[in-house]
mmCIF file with all atom_site columns, C-alpha atoms in Angstrom:
data_model
loop_
_atom_site.group_PDB
_atom_site.id
_atom_site.type_symbol
_atom_site.label_atom_id
_atom_site.label_alt_id
_atom_site.label_comp_id
_atom_site.label_asym_id
_atom_site.label_entity_id
_atom_site.label_seq_id
_atom_site.pdbx_PDB_ins_code
_atom_site.Cartn_x
_atom_site.Cartn_y
_atom_site.Cartn_z
_atom_site.occupancy
_atom_site.B_iso_or_equiv
_atom_site.pdbx_formal_charge
_atom_site.auth_seq_id
_atom_site.auth_comp_id
_atom_site.auth_asym_id
_atom_site.auth_atom_id
_atom_site.pdbx_PDB_model_num
ATOM 1   C CA . MET A 1 1   ? 70.576 98.227 20.766 1.00 38.00 ? 1   MET A CA 1
ATOM 2   C CA . GLU A 1 2   ? 71.466 95.505 18.583 1.00 44.00 ? 2   GLU A CA 1
ATOM 3   C CA . ALA A 1 3   ? 68.555 92.538 18.188 1.00 48.00 ? 3   ALA A CA 1
ATOM 4   C CA . PRO A 1 4   ? 69.797 89.606 19.867 1.00 50.00 ? 4   PRO A CA 1
ATOM 5   C CA . TYR A 1 5   ? 68.432 87.679 16.989 1.00 46.00 ? 5   TYR A CA 1
ATOM 6   C CA . ASP A 1 6   ? 69.502 87.885 13.336 1.00 50.00 ? 6   ASP A CA 1
ATOM 7   C CA . THR A 1 7   ? 67.896 85.549 10.828 1.00 46.00 ? 7   THR A CA 1
ATOM 8   C CA . SER A 1 8   ? 70.122 87.095 7.823  1.00 47.00 ? 8   SER A CA 1
ATOM 9   C CA . ARG A 1 9   ? 73.065 84.681 8.731  1.00 44.00 ? 9   ARG A CA 1
ATOM 10  C CA . ALA A 1 10  ? 73.375 81.045 8.133  1.00 42.00 ? 10  ALA A CA 1
ATOM 11  C CA . PRO A 1 11  ? 75.434 78.370 10.096 1.00 43.00 ? 11  PRO A CA 1
ATOM 12  C CA . GLY A 1 12  ? 78.717 77.506 8.197  1.00 42.00 ? 12  GLY A CA 1
ATOM 13  C CA . ALA A 1 13  ? 79.340 74.373 6.387  1.00 39.00 ? 13  ALA A CA 1
ATOM 14  C CA . GLY A 1 14  ? 80.550 71.185 8.090  1.00 43.00 ? 14  GLY A CA 1
ATOM 15  C CA . THR A 1 15  ? 77.777 70.539 10.759 1.00 46.00 ? 15  THR A CA 1
ATOM 16  C CA . GLY A 1 16  ? 75.708 68.342 8.719  1.00 46.00 ? 16  GLY A CA 1
ATOM 17  C CA . ALA A 1 17  ? 72.671 70.690 9.344  1.00 44.00 ? 17  ALA A CA 1
ATOM 18  C CA . ASP A 1 18  ? 71.770 71.005 5.521  1.00 46.00 ? 18  ASP A CA 1
ATOM 19  C CA . THR A 1 19  ? 72.394 67.291 5.024  1.00 46.00 ? 19  THR A CA 1
ATOM 20  C CA . VAL A 1 20  ? 70.035 65.872 7.263  1.00 49.00 ? 20  VAL A CA 1
ATOM 21  C CA . THR A 1 21  ? 67.669 63.585 5.211  1.00 48.00 ? 21  THR A CA 1
ATOM 22  C CA . PRO A 1 22  ? 64.521 61.960 6.351  1.00 48.00 ? 22  PRO A CA 1
ATOM 23  C CA . ALA A 1 23  ? 62.801 58.601 4.790  1.00 49.00 ? 23  ALA A CA 1
ATOM 24  C CA . ASP A 1 24  ? 60.751 60.888 2.651  1.00 55.00 ? 24  ASP A CA 1
ATOM 25  C CA . PRO A 1 25  ? 62.252 64.241 1.642  1.00 47.00 ? 25  PRO A CA 1
ATOM 26  C CA . ALA A 1 26  ? 59.303 65.905 0.808  1.00 48.00 ? 26  ALA A CA 1
ATOM 27  C CA . ALA A 1 27  ? 58.355 65.580 4.467  1.00 56.00 ? 27  ALA A CA 1
ATOM 28  C CA . ALA A 1 28  ? 61.398 67.881 5.541  1.00 62.00 ? 28  ALA A CA 1
ATOM 29  C CA . ALA A 1 29  ? 60.722 71.098 6.911  1.00 65.00 ? 29  ALA A CA 1
ATOM 30  C CA . PRO A 1 30  ? 62.567 74.088 5.103  1.00 76.00 ? 30  PRO A CA 1
ATOM 31  C CA . PRO A 1 31  ? 65.580 74.607 7.866  1.00 87.00 ? 31  PRO A CA 1
ATOM 32  C CA . VAL A 1 32  ? 65.139 77.987 9.597  1.00 91.00 ? 32  VAL A CA 1
ATOM 33  C CA . ARG A 1 33  ? 68.579 79.661 10.350 1.00 92.00 ? 33  ARG A CA 1
ATOM 34  C CA . LEU A 1 34  ? 68.990 82.643 12.821 1.00 90.00 ? 34  LEU A CA 1
ATOM 35  C CA . THR A 1 35  ? 72.016 84.182 14.590 1.00 91.00 ? 35  THR A CA 1
ATOM 36  C CA . VAL A 1 36  ? 71.672 84.224 18.604 1.00 91.00 ? 36  VAL A CA 1
ATOM 37  C CA . ARG A 1 37  ? 73.539 86.913 20.142 1.00 89.00 ? 37  ARG A CA 1
ATOM 38  C CA . THR A 1 38  ? 73.530 86.322 23.851 1.00 90.00 ? 38  THR A CA 1
ATOM 39  C CA . PRO A 1 39  ? 73.155 83.274 26.186 1.00 92.00 ? 39  PRO A CA 1
ATOM 40  C CA . ASP A 1 40  ? 69.717 84.929 27.566 1.00 92.00 ? 40  ASP A CA 1
ATOM 41  C CA . ALA A 1 41  ? 68.764 84.989 23.725 1.00 91.00 ? 41  ALA A CA 1
ATOM 42  C CA . MET A 1 42  ? 69.527 81.205 23.297 1.00 93.00 ? 42  MET A CA 1
ATOM 43  C CA . ARG A 1 43  ? 67.194 80.405 26.418 1.00 93.00 ? 43  ARG A CA 1
ATOM 44  C CA . GLU A 1 44  ? 64.509 82.705 24.768 1.00 93.00 ? 44  GLU A CA 1
ATOM 45  C CA . LEU A 1 45  ? 64.927 80.502 21.752 1.00 94.00 ? 45  LEU A CA 1
ATOM 46  C CA . GLY A 1 46  ? 64.536 77.455 23.587 1.00 95.00 ? 46  GLY A CA 1
ATOM 47  C CA . ARG A 1 47  ? 61.318 79.072 25.559 1.00 94.00 ? 47  ARG A CA 1
ATOM 48  C CA . ARG A 1 48  ? 60.049 79.858 22.208 1.00 93.00 ? 48  ARG A CA 1
ATOM 49  C CA . LEU A 1 49  ? 60.884 76.348 20.449 1.00 94.00 ? 49  LEU A CA 1
ATOM 50  C CA . ALA A 1 50  ? 59.094 75.050 23.606 1.00 95.00 ? 50  ALA A CA 1
ATOM 51  C CA . ARG A 1 51  ? 55.679 76.364 22.332 1.00 92.00 ? 51  ARG A CA 1
ATOM 52  C CA . LEU A 1 52  ? 55.609 74.141 19.186 1.00 93.00 ? 52  LEU A CA 1
ATOM 53  C CA . LEU A 1 53  ? 56.824 70.988 21.240 1.00 94.00 ? 53  LEU A CA 1
ATOM 54  C CA . ARG A 1 54  ? 54.115 68.240 22.058 1.00 94.00 ? 54  ARG A CA 1
ATOM 55  C CA . PRO A 1 55  ? 54.460 64.642 23.703 1.00 94.00 ? 55  PRO A CA 1
ATOM 56  C CA . GLY A 1 56  ? 56.488 62.221 21.748 1.00 92.00 ? 56  GLY A CA 1
ATOM 57  C CA . ASP A 1 57  ? 58.741 64.719 20.229 1.00 94.00 ? 57  ASP A CA 1
ATOM 58  C CA . LEU A 1 58  ? 62.475 64.148 19.619 1.00 93.00 ? 58  LEU A CA 1
ATOM 59  C CA . VAL A 1 59  ? 64.892 66.821 19.838 1.00 95.00 ? 59  VAL A CA 1
ATOM 60  C CA . LEU A 1 60  ? 68.581 66.423 18.696 1.00 94.00 ? 60  LEU A CA 1
ATOM 61  C CA . LEU A 1 61  ? 71.162 69.004 19.933 1.00 94.00 ? 61  LEU A CA 1
ATOM 62  C CA . THR A 1 62  ? 74.244 69.474 17.809 1.00 93.00 ? 62  THR A CA 1
ATOM 63  C CA . GLY A 1 63  ? 77.447 71.935 18.867 1.00 91.00 ? 63  GLY A CA 1
ATOM 64  C CA . GLN A 1 64  ? 80.865 71.774 20.283 1.00 89.00 ? 64  GLN A CA 1
ATOM 65  C CA . LEU A 1 65  ? 81.616 71.768 23.845 1.00 87.00 ? 65  LEU A CA 1
ATOM 66  C CA . GLY A 1 66  ? 80.416 75.318 25.260 1.00 88.00 ? 66  GLY A CA 1
ATOM 67  C CA . ALA A 1 67  ? 78.357 75.923 22.233 1.00 90.00 ? 67  ALA A CA 1
ATOM 68  C CA . GLY A 1 68  ? 75.196 76.326 23.978 1.00 91.00 ? 68  GLY A CA 1
ATOM 69  C CA . LYS A 1 69  ? 73.304 73.008 23.849 1.00 93.00 ? 69  LYS A CA 1
ATOM 70  C CA . THR A 1 70  ? 72.260 73.196 27.609 1.00 92.00 ? 70  THR A CA 1
ATOM 71  C CA . THR A 1 71  ? 71.603 76.770 27.611 1.00 93.00 ? 71  THR A CA 1
ATOM 72  C CA . LEU A 1 72  ? 69.024 75.916 24.841 1.00 95.00 ? 72  LEU A CA 1
ATOM 73  C CA . ALA A 1 73  ? 67.678 72.908 26.996 1.00 94.00 ? 73  ALA A CA 1
ATOM 74  C CA . ARG A 1 74  ? 67.217 75.027 29.886 1.00 95.00 ? 74  ARG A CA 1
ATOM 75  C CA . GLY A 1 75  ? 64.814 77.319 27.854 1.00 95.00 ? 75  GLY A CA 1
ATOM 76  C CA . LEU A 1 76  ? 62.947 74.409 26.759 1.00 96.00 ? 76  LEU A CA 1
ATOM 77  C CA . GLY A 1 77  ? 62.595 73.307 30.100 1.00 96.00 ? 77  GLY A CA 1
ATOM 78  C CA . GLU A 1 78  ? 61.200 76.754 31.308 1.00 95.00 ? 78  GLU A CA 1
ATOM 79  C CA . GLY A 1 79  ? 58.915 76.797 28.279 1.00 95.00 ? 79  GLY A CA 1
ATOM 80  C CA . LEU A 1 80  ? 57.600 73.363 29.138 1.00 96.00 ? 80  LEU A CA 1
ATOM 81  C CA . ASN A 1 81  ? 57.142 74.460 32.682 1.00 95.00 ? 81  ASN A CA 1
ATOM 82  C CA . VAL A 1 82  ? 59.318 71.352 34.037 1.00 96.00 ? 82  VAL A CA 1
ATOM 83  C CA . ARG A 1 83  ? 60.328 70.977 37.493 1.00 94.00 ? 83  ARG A CA 1
ATOM 84  C CA . GLY A 1 84  ? 63.909 71.437 38.531 1.00 90.00 ? 84  GLY A CA 1
ATOM 85  C CA . ALA A 1 85  ? 66.619 73.443 36.833 1.00 86.00 ? 85  ALA A CA 1
ATOM 86  C CA . VAL A 1 86  ? 67.816 71.867 33.508 1.00 91.00 ? 86  VAL A CA 1
ATOM 87  C CA . THR A 1 87  ? 71.397 71.363 33.729 1.00 89.00 ? 87  THR A CA 1
ATOM 88  C CA . SER A 1 88  ? 74.212 69.107 32.004 1.00 84.00 ? 88  SER A CA 1
ATOM 89  C CA . PRO A 1 89  ? 72.993 65.479 32.200 1.00 76.00 ? 89  PRO A CA 1
ATOM 90  C CA . THR A 1 90  ? 76.545 64.580 31.365 1.00 72.00 ? 90  THR A CA 1
ATOM 91  C CA . PHE A 1 91  ? 77.542 62.478 34.666 1.00 76.00 ? 91  PHE A CA 1
ATOM 92  C CA . VAL A 1 92  ? 73.887 60.687 35.232 1.00 79.00 ? 92  VAL A CA 1
ATOM 93  C CA . ILE A 1 93  ? 73.624 60.559 31.233 1.00 85.00 ? 93  ILE A CA 1
ATOM 94  C CA . ALA A 1 94  ? 69.662 61.409 31.401 1.00 86.00 ? 94  ALA A CA 1
ATOM 95  C CA . ARG A 1 95  ? 67.586 63.217 33.705 1.00 89.00 ? 95  ARG A CA 1
ATOM 96  C CA . VAL A 1 96  ? 63.680 63.466 33.966 1.00 91.00 ? 96  VAL A CA 1
ATOM 97  C CA . HIS A 1 97  ? 62.283 66.613 34.571 1.00 94.00 ? 97  HIS A CA 1
ATOM 98  C CA . PRO A 1 98  ? 58.342 66.074 35.418 1.00 94.00 ? 98  PRO A CA 1
ATOM 99  C CA . PRO A 1 99  ? 55.813 68.720 34.417 1.00 95.00 ? 99  PRO A CA 1
ATOM 100 C CA . LEU A 1 100 ? 54.430 71.083 36.880 1.00 95.00 ? 100 LEU A CA 1
ATOM 101 C CA . GLY A 1 101 ? 51.359 71.491 35.070 1.00 90.00 ? 101 GLY A CA 1
ATOM 102 C CA . THR A 1 102 ? 49.390 69.115 32.329 1.00 90.00 ? 102 THR A CA 1
ATOM 103 C CA . GLY A 1 103 ? 52.060 69.230 29.931 1.00 92.00 ? 103 GLY A CA 1
ATOM 104 C CA . PRO A 1 104 ? 54.738 66.745 29.003 1.00 95.00 ? 104 PRO A CA 1
ATOM 105 C CA . ALA A 1 105 ? 57.769 65.918 30.825 1.00 95.00 ? 105 ALA A CA 1
ATOM 106 C CA . LEU A 1 106 ? 60.963 66.374 29.519 1.00 95.00 ? 106 LEU A CA 1
ATOM 107 C CA . VAL A 1 107 ? 63.564 63.960 29.255 1.00 92.00 ? 107 VAL A CA 1
ATOM 108 C CA . HIS A 1 108 ? 67.329 65.521 28.815 1.00 92.00 ? 108 HIS A CA 1
ATOM 109 C CA . VAL A 1 109 ? 70.008 63.095 27.784 1.00 89.00 ? 109 VAL A CA 1
ATOM 110 C CA . ASP A 1 110 ? 73.724 63.320 26.973 1.00 87.00 ? 110 ASP A CA 1
ATOM 111 C CA . ALA A 1 111 ? 74.105 61.029 24.438 1.00 84.00 ? 111 ALA A CA 1
ATOM 112 C CA . TYR A 1 112 ? 78.169 61.398 24.107 1.00 82.00 ? 112 TYR A CA 1
ATOM 113 C CA . ARG A 1 113 ? 78.853 58.099 25.842 1.00 77.00 ? 113 ARG A CA 1
ATOM 114 C CA . LEU A 1 114 ? 75.946 56.244 24.283 1.00 77.00 ? 114 LEU A CA 1
ATOM 115 C CA . SER A 1 115 ? 76.579 54.172 20.913 1.00 71.00 ? 115 SER A CA 1
ATOM 116 C CA . GLY A 1 116 ? 72.725 55.191 20.381 1.00 64.00 ? 116 GLY A CA 1
ATOM 117 C CA . GLY A 1 117 ? 69.519 53.170 19.929 1.00 66.00 ? 117 GLY A CA 1
ATOM 118 C CA . LEU A 1 118 ? 66.208 52.672 21.623 1.00 66.00 ? 118 LEU A CA 1
ATOM 119 C CA . ASP A 1 119 ? 67.313 49.623 23.206 1.00 71.00 ? 119 ASP A CA 1
ATOM 120 C CA . GLU A 1 120 ? 69.961 51.428 25.164 1.00 74.00 ? 120 GLU A CA 1
ATOM 121 C CA . MET A 1 121 ? 67.737 54.312 25.927 1.00 73.00 ? 121 MET A CA 1
ATOM 122 C CA . GLU A 1 122 ? 65.398 51.628 27.613 1.00 71.00 ? 122 GLU A CA 1
ATOM 123 C CA . ASP A 1 123 ? 68.309 50.135 29.559 1.00 75.00 ? 123 ASP A CA 1
ATOM 124 C CA . LEU A 1 124 ? 68.616 53.741 31.286 1.00 76.00 ? 124 LEU A CA 1
ATOM 125 C CA . ASP A 1 125 ? 65.441 52.440 33.014 1.00 70.00 ? 125 ASP A CA 1
ATOM 126 C CA . LEU A 1 126 ? 63.962 56.053 32.857 1.00 77.00 ? 126 LEU A CA 1
ATOM 127 C CA . ASP A 1 127 ? 60.921 56.281 35.382 1.00 72.00 ? 127 ASP A CA 1
ATOM 128 C CA . VAL A 1 128 ? 59.045 58.083 32.711 1.00 81.00 ? 128 VAL A CA 1
ATOM 129 C CA . SER A 1 129 ? 56.980 57.039 29.172 1.00 84.00 ? 129 SER A CA 1
ATOM 130 C CA . LEU A 1 130 ? 59.150 58.154 26.403 1.00 82.00 ? 130 LEU A CA 1
ATOM 131 C CA . PRO A 1 131 ? 56.142 58.385 23.889 1.00 87.00 ? 131 PRO A CA 1
ATOM 132 C CA . GLU A 1 132 ? 54.557 60.821 26.541 1.00 91.00 ? 132 GLU A CA 1
ATOM 133 C CA . SER A 1 133 ? 57.641 63.081 26.983 1.00 92.00 ? 133 SER A CA 1
ATOM 134 C CA . VAL A 1 134 ? 59.620 65.411 25.227 1.00 95.00 ? 134 VAL A CA 1
ATOM 135 C CA . VAL A 1 135 ? 63.093 64.002 24.660 1.00 92.00 ? 135 VAL A CA 1
ATOM 136 C CA . VAL A 1 136 ? 66.066 66.484 23.924 1.00 93.00 ? 136 VAL A CA 1
ATOM 137 C CA . VAL A 1 137 ? 68.926 64.843 23.450 1.00 90.00 ? 137 VAL A CA 1
ATOM 138 C CA . GLU A 1 138 ? 72.720 66.575 23.238 1.00 90.00 ? 138 GLU A CA 1
ATOM 139 C CA . TRP A 1 139 ? 75.344 65.046 21.255 1.00 87.00 ? 139 TRP A CA 1
ATOM 140 C CA . GLY A 1 140 ? 72.424 63.116 19.460 1.00 82.00 ? 140 GLY A CA 1
ATOM 141 C CA . GLU A 1 141 ? 73.199 63.323 15.832 1.00 84.00 ? 141 GLU A CA 1
ATOM 142 C CA . GLY A 1 142 ? 74.565 60.203 14.547 1.00 81.00 ? 142 GLY A CA 1
ATOM 143 C CA . ARG A 1 143 ? 73.375 58.349 17.706 1.00 79.00 ? 143 ARG A CA 1
ATOM 144 C CA . MET A 1 144 ? 69.724 58.852 18.392 1.00 82.00 ? 144 MET A CA 1
ATOM 145 C CA . GLU A 1 145 ? 68.002 59.156 14.945 1.00 83.00 ? 145 GLU A CA 1
ATOM 146 C CA . GLU A 1 146 ? 66.299 55.629 15.220 1.00 80.00 ? 146 GLU A CA 1
ATOM 147 C CA . LEU A 1 147 ? 64.284 56.940 18.209 1.00 82.00 ? 147 LEU A CA 1
ATOM 148 C CA . SER A 1 148 ? 61.781 58.736 15.789 1.00 86.00 ? 148 SER A CA 1
ATOM 149 C CA . GLU A 1 149 ? 61.409 59.326 12.378 1.00 88.00 ? 149 GLU A CA 1
ATOM 150 C CA . ASP A 1 150 ? 59.949 62.381 13.102 1.00 91.00 ? 150 ASP A CA 1
ATOM 151 C CA . ARG A 1 151 ? 62.821 64.706 14.811 1.00 93.00 ? 151 ARG A CA 1
ATOM 152 C CA . LEU A 1 152 ? 63.846 68.253 15.192 1.00 94.00 ? 152 LEU A CA 1
ATOM 153 C CA . HIS A 1 153 ? 67.685 68.743 14.267 1.00 94.00 ? 153 HIS A CA 1
ATOM 154 C CA . VAL A 1 154 ? 68.976 72.088 16.391 1.00 95.00 ? 154 VAL A CA 1
ATOM 155 C CA . VAL A 1 155 ? 72.620 72.687 15.128 1.00 95.00 ? 155 VAL A CA 1
ATOM 156 C CA . ILE A 1 156 ? 74.455 75.482 17.486 1.00 95.00 ? 156 ILE A CA 1
ATOM 157 C CA . GLU A 1 157 ? 77.865 77.179 15.972 1.00 93.00 ? 157 GLU A CA 1
ATOM 158 C CA . ARG A 1 158 ? 80.040 79.728 17.104 1.00 88.00 ? 158 ARG A CA 1
ATOM 159 C CA . ALA A 1 159 ? 79.852 82.577 14.675 1.00 82.00 ? 159 ALA A CA 1
ATOM 160 C CA . GLU A 1 160 ? 82.546 83.332 12.357 1.00 74.00 ? 160 GLU A CA 1
ATOM 161 C CA . GLY A 1 161 ? 83.868 87.153 12.298 1.00 55.00 ? 161 GLY A CA 1
ATOM 162 C CA . ALA A 1 162 ? 81.862 87.978 15.432 1.00 49.00 ? 162 ALA A CA 1
ATOM 163 C CA . ASP A 1 163 ? 84.187 89.871 17.294 1.00 46.00 ? 163 ASP A CA 1
ATOM 164 C CA . GLY A 1 164 ? 84.014 93.507 17.479 1.00 41.00 ? 164 GLY A CA 1
ATOM 165 C CA . PRO A 1 165 ? 87.242 95.814 17.098 1.00 39.00 ? 165 PRO A CA 1
ATOM 166 C CA . GLY A 1 166 ? 87.298 96.617 20.940 1.00 38.00 ? 166 GLY A CA 1
ATOM 167 C CA . PRO A 1 167 ? 87.752 94.527 23.856 1.00 39.00 ? 167 PRO A CA 1
ATOM 168 C CA . ASP A 1 168 ? 84.306 94.916 24.978 1.00 39.00 ? 168 ASP A CA 1
ATOM 169 C CA . GLU A 1 169 ? 82.846 93.997 21.896 1.00 38.00 ? 169 GLU A CA 1
ATOM 170 C CA . ALA A 1 170 ? 85.231 91.147 21.168 1.00 38.00 ? 170 ALA A CA 1
ATOM 171 C CA . ALA A 1 171 ? 84.059 89.743 24.414 1.00 44.00 ? 171 ALA A CA 1
ATOM 172 C CA . ALA A 1 172 ? 80.407 89.836 23.443 1.00 48.00 ? 172 ALA A CA 1
ATOM 173 C CA . GLY A 1 173 ? 80.976 88.460 20.272 1.00 57.00 ? 173 GLY A CA 1
ATOM 174 C CA . ASP A 1 174 ? 82.265 85.174 22.183 1.00 77.00 ? 174 ASP A CA 1
ATOM 175 C CA . ASP A 1 175 ? 78.595 84.709 22.864 1.00 84.00 ? 175 ASP A CA 1
ATOM 176 C CA . VAL A 1 176 ? 77.231 84.984 19.236 1.00 90.00 ? 176 VAL A CA 1
ATOM 177 C CA . ARG A 1 177 ? 75.929 81.477 17.786 1.00 93.00 ? 177 ARG A CA 1
ATOM 178 C CA . ASP A 1 178 ? 74.700 80.648 14.359 1.00 93.00 ? 178 ASP A CA 1
ATOM 179 C CA . VAL A 1 179 ? 71.825 78.211 14.683 1.00 94.00 ? 179 VAL A CA 1
ATOM 180 C CA . SER A 1 180 ? 69.904 75.915 12.228 1.00 93.00 ? 180 SER A CA 1
ATOM 181 C CA . VAL A 1 181 ? 66.706 74.205 13.347 1.00 93.00 ? 181 VAL A CA 1
ATOM 182 C CA . THR A 1 182 ? 65.493 71.491 10.780 1.00 92.00 ? 182 THR A CA 1
ATOM 183 C CA . GLY A 1 183 ? 62.430 69.389 11.000 1.00 92.00 ? 183 GLY A CA 1
ATOM 184 C CA . VAL A 1 184 ? 62.682 66.004 9.680  1.00 91.00 ? 184 VAL A CA 1
ATOM 185 C CA . GLY A 1 185 ? 59.208 64.125 9.007  1.00 90.00 ? 185 GLY A CA 1
ATOM 186 C CA . HIS A 1 186 ? 55.564 64.898 8.285  1.00 89.00 ? 186 HIS A CA 1
ATOM 187 C CA . ARG A 1 187 ? 55.094 66.150 12.174 1.00 88.00 ? 187 ARG A CA 1
ATOM 188 C CA . TRP A 1 188 ? 57.475 69.062 11.305 1.00 89.00 ? 188 TRP A CA 1
ATOM 189 C CA . ALA A 1 189 ? 56.151 69.598 7.791  1.00 83.00 ? 189 ALA A CA 1
ATOM 190 C CA . ALA A 1 190 ? 53.733 72.396 9.039  1.00 79.00 ? 190 ALA A CA 1
ATOM 191 C CA . ALA A 1 191 ? 54.817 72.798 12.536 1.00 78.00 ? 191 ALA A CA 1
ATOM 192 C CA . GLY A 1 192 ? 55.284 76.532 12.090 1.00 81.00 ? 192 GLY A CA 1
ATOM 193 C CA . LEU A 1 193 ? 58.941 76.555 12.619 1.00 85.00 ? 193 LEU A CA 1
ATOM 194 C CA . SER A 1 194 ? 59.046 79.643 10.869 1.00 83.00 ? 194 SER A CA 1
ATOM 195 C CA . SER A 1 195 ? 57.587 81.317 13.610 1.00 81.00 ? 195 SER A CA 1
ATOM 196 C CA . LEU A 1 196 ? 61.035 81.298 15.174 1.00 84.00 ? 196 LEU A CA 1
ATOM 197 C CA . MET A 1 197 ? 62.293 83.954 12.839 1.00 79.00 ? 197 MET A CA 1
ATOM 198 C CA . ASP A 1 198 ? 59.941 86.413 14.314 1.00 71.00 ? 198 ASP A CA 1
ATOM 199 C CA . LEU A 1 199 ? 61.821 86.422 17.699 1.00 61.00 ? 199 LEU A CA 1
ATOM 200 C CA . PRO A 1 200 ? 62.163 90.365 18.771 1.00 51.00 ? 200 PRO A CA 1
ATOM 201 C CA . GLY A 1 201 ? 65.350 91.932 19.888 1.00 43.00 ? 201 GLY A CA 1
ATOM 202 C CA . ARG A 1 202 ? 63.916 93.965 22.692 1.00 31.00 ? 202 ARG A CA 1
ATOM 203 C CA . SER A 1 203 ? 65.975 96.115 24.981 1.00 32.00 ? 203 SER A CA 1
ATOM 204 C CA . ASP A 1 204 ? 63.975 94.664 27.783 1.00 33.00 ? 204 ASP A CA 1
ATOM 205 C CA . GLY A 1 205 ? 64.565 90.916 26.636 1.00 36.00 ? 205 GLY A CA 1
ATOM 206 C CA . PRO A 1 206 ? 64.790 88.133 28.559 1.00 36.00 ? 206 PRO A CA 1
ATOM 207 C CA . GLU A 1 207 ? 66.867 87.941 31.794 1.00 36.00 ? 207 GLU A CA 1
ATOM 208 C CA . GLY A 1 208 ? 68.247 85.151 33.474 1.00 34.00 ? 208 GLY A CA 1
ATOM 209 C CA . ALA A 1 209 ? 71.645 83.012 34.218 1.00 36.00 ? 209 ALA A CA 1
ATOM 210 C CA . ASP A 1 210 ? 73.764 82.850 31.266 1.00 36.00 ? 210 ASP A CA 1
ATOM 211 C CA . GLY A 1 211 ? 75.480 79.266 31.180 1.00 39.00 ? 211 GLY A CA 1
ATOM 212 C CA . ARG A 1 212 ? 76.396 77.705 27.963 1.00 40.00 ? 212 ARG A CA 1
ATOM 213 C CA . GLY A 1 213 ? 76.682 73.691 27.491 1.00 56.00 ? 213 GLY A CA 1
#
């Protein structure tokens, strides 16, 4: 069975993933690039990424409609062990998922209709302390960077040339995504992002629902 994760392919140009620049360029972690072949694998990537997160972290998710941003966020919620299923917050702009244990809350934001900035986030009147939470923002690039000098940029693209020769392979290819994970700031300089490249492709891999956001 082909591994759902393939770290040999890099996302294509035009996403801005390679142009993310922190105030101190030396504090940027090298980007991690991998190919995610199924929606379940995207959720597993979110669960693995959640292991590296801590209170106060900001994660910006970038990708076209249907690229897999909400699916990744769902995996983050599962990995952080928060209450409630993570779904698209499009109509509410932001949704807070309290922790079921001792970990941080997850604040899941859809910034598509926001102009950006800390003041606008505060105007949402979220019943949670942002510095004590993990904040995940879909459509956040170019809008929410000022929330934190230390942040994680995740760019998701549909892979090019992923279709197989037959109808079954082509349908499977529709789910293939190229993902780039870039840490900005001293927080991510030695945070272990390279561990994401060790994600196994198991025949008994993660199971679960499948949506892509």
